[in-house]
PDB file of C-alpha atoms in Angstrom:
ATOM      1  CA  MET A   1     135.916  52.145-184.020  1.00 37.00           C
ATOM      2  CA  GLY A   2     138.282  53.305-181.531  1.00 43.00           C
ATOM      3  CA  ASN A   3     140.845  51.730-179.339  1.00 46.00           C
ATOM      4  CA  ALA A   4     140.479  48.612-177.376  1.00 52.00           C
ATOM      5  CA  HIS A   5     141.773  49.785-174.439  1.00 66.00           C
ATOM      6  CA  GLY A   6     139.533  52.731-174.046  1.00 83.00           C
ATOM      7  CA  ARG A   7     140.120  56.169-171.912  1.00 95.00           C
ATOM      8  CA  PHE A   8     140.134  57.563-169.197  1.00 97.00           C
ATOM      9  CA  ALA A   9     139.274  61.393-167.927  1.00 97.00           C
ATOM     10  CA  ILE A  10     138.730  63.313-164.805  1.00 97.00           C
ATOM     11  CA  LYS A  11     136.203  65.578-164.469  1.00 97.00           C
ATOM     12  CA  ARG A  12     135.144  67.471-160.540  1.00 97.00           C
ATOM     13  CA  ILE A  13     131.568  66.717-160.123  1.00 97.00           C
ATOM     14  CA  TYR A  14     130.793  70.235-159.668  1.00 96.00           C
ATOM     15  CA  ASP A  15     131.343  70.664-163.311  1.00 96.00           C
ATOM     16  CA  GLU A  16     128.101  69.792-165.961  1.00 94.00           C
ATOM     17  CA  PRO A  17     128.149  66.772-167.799  1.00 96.00           C
ATOM     18  CA  ALA A  18     128.843  66.608-170.802  1.00 96.00           C
ATOM     19  CA  ASP A  19     128.182  64.185-173.690  1.00 93.00           C
ATOM     20  CA  ASP A  20     132.324  63.422-173.622  1.00 95.00           C
ATOM     21  CA  ASP A  21     131.823  61.443-171.036  1.00 97.00           C
ATOM     22  CA  GLY A  22     131.253  58.770-171.749  1.00 96.00           C
ATOM     23  CA  CYS A  23     130.873  56.967-168.653  1.00 97.00           C
ATOM     24  CA  ARG A  24     131.013  58.409-166.069  1.00 98.00           C
ATOM     25  CA  VAL A  25     132.198  57.081-162.437  1.00 98.00           C
ATOM     26  CA  LEU A  26     132.065  58.531-158.612  1.00 98.00           C
ATOM     27  CA  VAL A  27     135.340  57.557-157.126  1.00 98.00           C
ATOM     28  CA  ASP A  28     135.141  58.901-154.074  1.00 97.00           C
ATOM     29  CA  ARG A  29     134.539  57.210-150.332  1.00 95.00           C
ATOM     30  CA  LEU A  30     131.720  59.693-149.580  1.00 94.00           C
ATOM     31  CA  TRP A  31     128.933  61.451-151.218  1.00 96.00           C
ATOM     32  CA  PRO A  32     129.425  65.268-152.426  1.00 95.00           C
ATOM     33  CA  ARG A  33     127.689  67.369-150.985  1.00 93.00           C
ATOM     34  CA  GLY A  34     124.698  69.792-152.380  1.00 95.00           C
ATOM     35  CA  VAL A  35     124.793  67.312-155.473  1.00 95.00           C
ATOM     36  CA  SER A  36     121.645  65.071-155.928  1.00 95.00           C
ATOM     37  CA  LYS A  37     122.144  62.235-157.931  1.00 93.00           C
ATOM     38  CA  GLU A  38     119.915  63.563-160.794  1.00 93.00           C
ATOM     39  CA  ARG A  39     122.538  66.338-161.587  1.00 93.00           C
ATOM     40  CA  ALA A  40     125.620  63.554-161.206  1.00 95.00           C
ATOM     41  CA  ALA A  41     124.190  61.906-164.041  1.00 96.00           C
ATOM     42  CA  LEU A  42     126.470  58.589-163.318  1.00 96.00           C
ATOM     43  CA  GLU A  43     127.361  55.244-164.697  1.00 95.00           C
ATOM     44  CA  LEU A  44     129.108  54.115-161.388  1.00 97.00           C
ATOM     45  CA  TRP A  45     129.670  54.719-157.095  1.00 97.00           C
ATOM     46  CA  LEU A  46     133.145  52.533-157.072  1.00 98.00           C
ATOM     47  CA  LYS A  47     133.568  53.516-153.165  1.00 97.00           C
ATOM     48  CA  GLU A  48     135.788  51.039-152.665  1.00 97.00           C
ATOM     49  CA  ILE A  49     137.573  52.392-155.753  1.00 98.00           C
ATOM     50  CA  ALA A  50     138.845  55.822-153.435  1.00 97.00           C
ATOM     51  CA  PRO A  51     141.586  55.630-150.538  1.00 97.00           C
ATOM     52  CA  SER A  52     141.563  54.112-147.397  1.00 97.00           C
ATOM     53  CA  PRO A  53     140.314  56.126-144.839  1.00 95.00           C
ATOM     54  CA  PRO A  54     143.396  56.196-142.845  1.00 96.00           C
ATOM     55  CA  LEU A  55     145.373  57.804-145.782  1.00 97.00           C
ATOM     56  CA  ARG A  56     142.541  60.173-146.358  1.00 93.00           C
ATOM     57  CA  ARG A  57     142.969  61.082-143.297  1.00 93.00           C
ATOM     58  CA  LYS A  58     146.615  61.538-142.702  1.00 94.00           C
ATOM     59  CA  PHE A  59     147.009  62.724-147.162  1.00 94.00           C
ATOM     60  CA  ALA A  60     144.084  65.910-145.991  1.00 89.00           C
ATOM     61  CA  HIS A  61     144.543  67.272-149.310  1.00 83.00           C
ATOM     62  CA  MET A  62     147.608  69.564-148.175  1.00 88.00           C
ATOM     63  CA  GLN A  63     150.207  69.876-151.003  1.00 92.00           C
ATOM     64  CA  GLU A  64     153.186  68.720-149.169  1.00 95.00           C
ATOM     65  CA  ARG A  65     152.107  65.295-148.529  1.00 95.00           C
ATOM     66  CA  PHE A  66     150.619  64.552-152.267  1.00 96.00           C
ATOM     67  CA  ALA A  67     154.617  62.652-152.820  1.00 96.00           C
ATOM     68  CA  ASP A  68     154.114  60.872-149.723  1.00 97.00           C
ATOM     69  CA  PHE A  69     150.046  60.240-150.580  1.00 97.00           C
ATOM     70  CA  ARG A  70     150.973  59.387-153.864  1.00 97.00           C
ATOM     71  CA  GLU A  71     152.578  56.853-152.987  1.00 97.00           C
ATOM     72  CA  GLN A  72     150.959  55.071-150.637  1.00 98.00           C
ATOM     73  CA  TYR A  73     148.031  55.156-153.211  1.00 98.00           C
ATOM     74  CA  GLU A  74     149.029  53.373-155.860  1.00 98.00           C
ATOM     75  CA  ALA A  75     151.201  50.804-153.573  1.00 98.00           C
ATOM     76  CA  GLU A  76     146.403  50.468-151.894  1.00 98.00           C
ATOM     77  CA  LEU A  77     145.546  50.058-155.782  1.00 98.00           C
ATOM     78  CA  GLU A  78     148.594  46.829-156.772  1.00 97.00           C
ATOM     79  CA  GLN A  79     145.337  45.686-154.372  1.00 97.00           C
ATOM     80  CA  ASN A  80     143.060  47.005-155.694  1.00 98.00           C
ATOM     81  CA  PRO A  81     140.347  44.539-157.796  1.00 97.00           C
ATOM     82  CA  ALA A  82     138.073  47.275-158.655  1.00 97.00           C
ATOM     83  CA  VAL A  83     141.554  48.546-160.424  1.00 97.00           C
ATOM     84  CA  GLY A  84     140.459  45.753-163.275  1.00 96.00           C
ATOM     85  CA  GLN A  85     136.450  46.343-163.116  1.00 96.00           C
ATOM     86  CA  LEU A  86     137.637  50.406-164.270  1.00 97.00           C
ATOM     87  CA  LEU A  87     140.451  49.126-167.076  1.00 96.00           C
ATOM     88  CA  ASP A  88     137.592  46.536-168.672  1.00 95.00           C
ATOM     89  CA  LEU A  89     134.484  49.082-168.024  1.00 96.00           C
ATOM     90  CA  ALA A  90     136.875  51.815-170.901  1.00 95.00           C
ATOM     91  CA  ALA A  91     138.139  48.179-172.623  1.00 94.00           C
ATOM     92  CA  ARG A  92     133.817  48.075-172.656  1.00 95.00           C
ATOM     93  CA  GLU A  93     132.675  50.848-172.517  1.00 95.00           C
ATOM     94  CA  GLY A  94     135.444  53.559-174.790  1.00 95.00           C
ATOM     95  CA  LYS A  95     135.708  56.757-172.201  1.00 96.00           C
ATOM     96  CA  VAL A  96     135.280  56.500-168.524  1.00 97.00           C
ATOM     97  CA  THR A  97     135.656  60.069-166.472  1.00 98.00           C
ATOM     98  CA  LEU A  98     136.223  59.308-163.087  1.00 98.00           C
ATOM     99  CA  LEU A  99     134.451  62.169-160.752  1.00 98.00           C
ATOM    100  CA  TYR A 100     135.749  63.629-157.600  1.00 97.00           C
ATOM    101  CA  GLY A 101     134.796  66.447-155.423  1.00 96.00           C
ATOM    102  CA  ALA A 102     138.299  67.517-153.891  1.00 93.00           C
ATOM    103  CA  ARG A 103     138.630  71.475-154.833  1.00 92.00           C
ATOM    104  CA  ASP A 104     142.025  70.701-156.388  1.00 92.00           C
ATOM    105  CA  PRO A 105     142.194  69.511-159.760  1.00 89.00           C
ATOM    106  CA  GLU A 106     146.084  68.448-159.804  1.00 90.00           C
ATOM    107  CA  VAL A 107     146.360  68.336-155.568  1.00 93.00           C
ATOM    108  CA  ASN A 108     143.777  64.852-155.231  1.00 95.00           C
ATOM    109  CA  HIS A 109     143.425  60.718-155.510  1.00 97.00           C
ATOM    110  CA  ALA A 110     141.239  61.329-158.527  1.00 97.00           C
ATOM    111  CA  ARG A 111     144.877  61.876-160.433  1.00 97.00           C
ATOM    112  CA  VAL A 112     146.640  59.984-159.078  1.00 97.00           C
ATOM    113  CA  LEU A 113     144.424  57.586-159.945  1.00 98.00           C
ATOM    114  CA  LEU A 114     143.865  58.342-163.531  1.00 97.00           C
ATOM    115  CA  GLU A 115     148.003  58.174-164.430  1.00 96.00           C
ATOM    116  CA  PHE A 116     147.858  54.358-162.822  1.00 98.00           C
ATOM    117  CA  LEU A 117     144.973  53.431-164.899  1.00 97.00           C
ATOM    118  CA  GLN A 118     146.751  54.762-168.265  1.00 96.00           C
ATOM    119  CA  SER A 119     150.270  52.717-166.984  1.00 95.00           C
ATOM    120  CA  ARG A 120     148.244  49.451-167.243  1.00 91.00           C
ATOM    121  CA  GLN A 121     146.502  49.912-170.248  1.00 85.00           C
ATOM    122  CA  PRO A 122     148.953  48.337-173.521  1.00 74.00           C
TER     123      PRO A 122
END
C-alpha cells in the first residue's frame, strides 16, 4: 500500500541512479555540466521550481547567505504552481527524488525545496 502522500528525497545528479529513486526530477534551472540525458535518467526537468535567477545570483552558494536565501526561496515557493505538480507526482508515484547539481549537499536549493515539500504533505 505505502503512504498516500508519497515521499521525497534529494540526490546529486552526479550520483548513480538507483532503483529506489522512484521518479527522478531535475530541479535546477540549468542543465548540469557533463551529464548526458541518458545518464540523468530523468522523468522530468522542472526548471520552474528552481530559485529565480536574481535570487540564485544573490545567493551564489555562499554558506553565510543561506538563511536569507532559504527565507526568500520559500517565499517564492509559496507562489509557485510547480509545488503542486511535485506533490501530485509524489502522491501518484510513491517516491520522487529531487536531483540537483550543486556540490554542497547541505547548502543548496534542493534541500530547502525538500523540507518545504515535506512541510506541505499531510
